[in-house]
Short mmCIF file of C-alpha atoms in Angstrom, two decimals:
data_model
loop_
_atom_site.label_atom_id
_atom_site.label_comp_id
_atom_site.label_asym_id
_atom_site.label_seq_id
_atom_site.Cartn_x
_atom_site.Cartn_y
_atom_site.Cartn_z
CA MET T 1487 -163.36 28.68 198.25
CA SER T 1488 -162.98 30.76 195.76
CA ALA T 1489 -159.55 31.29 193.21
CA ARG T 1490 -159.46 34.50 194.47
CA LYS T 1491 -158.99 33.00 197.74
CA HIS T 1492 -156.92 30.50 197.21
CA TYR T 1493 -154.36 33.34 195.69
CA ILE T 1494 -153.92 35.10 198.85
CA ASP T 1495 -153.77 31.82 200.96
CA LEU T 1496 -150.77 30.98 198.64
CA TYR T 1497 -149.51 34.37 198.85
CA ASN T 1498 -149.54 34.56 202.49
CA MET T 1499 -147.97 31.21 202.69
CA CYS T 1500 -144.85 31.90 200.59
CA LYS T 1501 -144.64 35.77 202.04
CA TYR T 1502 -144.48 34.32 205.73
CA ASN T 1503 -142.58 30.93 204.59
CA ILE T 1504 -144.99 28.49 205.53
CA THR T 1505 -143.81 25.17 203.91
CA THR T 1506 -146.92 22.15 204.47
CA PHE T 1507 -150.68 23.10 204.19
CA THR T 1508 -153.39 21.25 203.97
CA LEU T 1509 -155.47 20.19 201.62
CA PHE T 1510 -159.42 18.82 201.90
CA ARG T 1511 -161.19 17.28 199.72
CA PHE T 1512 -164.78 15.03 199.61
CA ASP T 1513 -165.31 12.65 198.00
CA ASN T 1514 -168.54 12.40 196.38
CA ARG T 1515 -168.09 8.32 196.01
CA GLN T 1516 -167.86 7.80 199.27
CA HIS T 1517 -169.64 10.34 201.22
CA ILE T 1518 -166.51 11.53 203.55
CA MET T 1519 -163.76 14.53 203.24
CA THR T 1520 -160.72 13.32 202.93
CA GLU T 1521 -157.34 15.23 204.35
CA ALA T 1522 -153.72 15.73 202.80
CA VAL T 1523 -150.72 18.05 203.72
CA ILE T 1524 -149.45 19.49 200.89
CA ASP T 1525 -145.70 19.91 200.87
CA LEU T 1526 -145.07 23.40 199.16
CA ASN T 1527 -140.77 22.52 198.17
CA ALA T 1528 -142.09 19.82 196.92
CA LEU T 1529 -144.89 21.07 194.85
CA ARG T 1530 -142.69 23.34 193.96
CA VAL T 1531 -139.97 20.83 192.34
CA ALA T 1532 -143.08 18.83 190.71
CA ALA T 1533 -144.04 22.51 189.08
CA ASP T 1534 -140.34 22.28 188.35
CA GLU T 1535 -140.23 19.21 186.37
CA ALA T 1536 -143.92 19.61 185.06
CA CYS T 1537 -142.44 23.31 183.07
CA ARG T 1538 -139.13 21.51 182.19
CA VAL T 1539 -141.49 18.48 180.46
CA MET T 1540 -143.85 21.01 178.86
CA LYS T 1541 -141.44 23.11 177.45
CA THR T 1542 -140.08 20.12 175.49
CA LEU T 1543 -143.47 18.78 174.16
CA SER T 1544 -144.35 23.16 173.03
CA ASN T 1545 -142.37 22.59 169.89
CA PRO T 1546 -144.44 20.65 166.95
CA ASP T 1547 -142.02 18.76 165.10
CA ARG T 1548 -140.84 17.12 169.28
CA LEU T 1549 -144.00 17.03 169.96
CA LEU T 1550 -144.97 14.99 166.14
CA LEU T 1551 -142.64 12.33 166.99
CA LEU T 1552 -143.67 11.60 170.39
CA CYS T 1553 -147.58 11.11 168.88
CA GLN T 1554 -145.40 8.48 167.03
CA LEU T 1555 -143.09 6.55 169.81
CA ALA T 1556 -146.38 6.59 171.97
CA GLY T 1557 -147.69 3.94 169.84
CA GLY T 1558 -144.24 2.18 170.28
CA GLU T 1559 -140.94 1.87 169.31
CA LYS T 1560 -139.12 3.38 165.84
CA CYS T 1561 -136.41 3.39 164.36
CA VAL T 1562 -134.93 6.83 162.81
CA SER T 1563 -135.56 6.19 159.47
CA ASP T 1564 -139.32 4.96 160.27
CA LEU T 1565 -140.02 8.82 161.93
CA GLU T 1566 -138.79 10.68 159.51
CA MET T 1567 -141.11 8.66 156.94
CA LEU T 1568 -144.39 8.97 159.57
CA THR T 1569 -144.23 12.90 160.15
CA GLY T 1570 -142.01 14.49 157.31
CA ILE T 1571 -139.52 16.16 159.17
CA THR T 1572 -135.50 14.91 157.59
CA GLN T 1573 -132.70 15.80 158.68
CA PRO T 1574 -130.45 17.24 160.27
CA THR T 1575 -134.03 18.53 161.86
CA LEU T 1576 -135.27 15.61 162.77
CA SER T 1577 -131.46 14.18 164.28
CA GLN T 1578 -131.56 17.79 166.01
CA GLN T 1579 -135.39 17.03 167.81
CA LEU T 1580 -134.09 13.49 168.49
CA GLY T 1581 -131.85 14.75 170.20
CA VAL T 1582 -133.81 17.46 172.69
CA LEU T 1583 -136.00 14.97 173.57
CA ARG T 1584 -132.96 12.18 174.39
CA THR T 1585 -131.38 15.37 176.39
CA GLU T 1586 -134.51 15.89 178.14
CA GLY T 1587 -135.00 12.30 179.42
CA LEU T 1588 -138.16 11.68 178.02
CA VAL T 1589 -136.52 9.12 175.42
CA THR T 1590 -134.15 6.32 174.99
CA THR T 1591 -132.81 4.47 172.39
CA ARG T 1592 -131.40 1.06 171.34
CA ARG T 1593 -129.18 0.29 168.38
CA ASP T 1594 -129.47 -2.75 166.08
CA GLY T 1595 -126.51 -3.35 163.52
CA LYS T 1596 -126.99 0.26 161.62
CA LYS T 1597 -130.50 1.54 162.92
CA ILE T 1598 -130.94 3.44 165.78
CA PHE T 1599 -134.49 2.79 167.57
CA TYR T 1600 -136.59 5.18 170.00
CA GLN T 1601 -138.94 4.82 172.26
CA ILE T 1602 -140.59 6.82 174.88
CA SER T 1603 -139.01 6.51 178.81
CA SER T 1604 -140.86 8.67 180.88
CA PRO T 1605 -144.46 7.11 181.96
CA GLN T 1606 -145.23 10.59 182.50
CA THR T 1607 -144.18 11.61 179.33
CA LEU T 1608 -146.88 8.97 176.94
CA ALA T 1609 -149.75 9.92 179.37
CA ILE T 1610 -149.71 13.80 178.72
CA MET T 1611 -148.95 11.62 175.18
CA GLU T 1612 -152.56 9.95 175.29
CA VAL T 1613 -153.85 13.17 177.03
CA LEU T 1614 -153.90 15.69 174.62
CA TYR T 1615 -154.48 12.34 171.31
CA GLN T 1616 -158.19 12.65 173.11
CA GLN T 1617 -157.74 16.27 173.06
CA PHE T 1618 -156.40 16.88 170.14
CA CYS T 1619 -156.72 14.84 167.04
CA PRO T 1620 -159.16 14.29 165.38
CA THR T 1621 -159.92 10.77 165.16
CA ALA T 1622 -160.91 8.99 161.85
CA THR T 1623 -164.41 9.33 160.66
CA GLU T 1624 -166.54 6.69 158.16
CA HIS T 1625 -168.46 7.51 155.29
#
């Protein structure tokens, strides 16, 4: 089915208030047809959540911070050194990540440690790393 046909079908589903549709997919490995019923309301909720996460990731400073946190928990001073992001920008961007639920904090004495709290965010960061981060080359 063409992309245009998919668009028309989705348009008609919204126009006529259809809330579910069936998706058929052929599994080449098992040579069987699988069927899935998609709830459009659930799909919209998931799309809204994905957009919220992507909007948060769209800031270069926040993306750099999450790249470092993908490797594990780090304290604020380590993040400052690793990313080159200085105060007050560092605190502001970490606050946004915390407010959006992408990271959590842990206090140990005077140090605050951050880590990625969302498995979805970690999975996205892994894909972004694979697709966009240069790998070290041997000389």
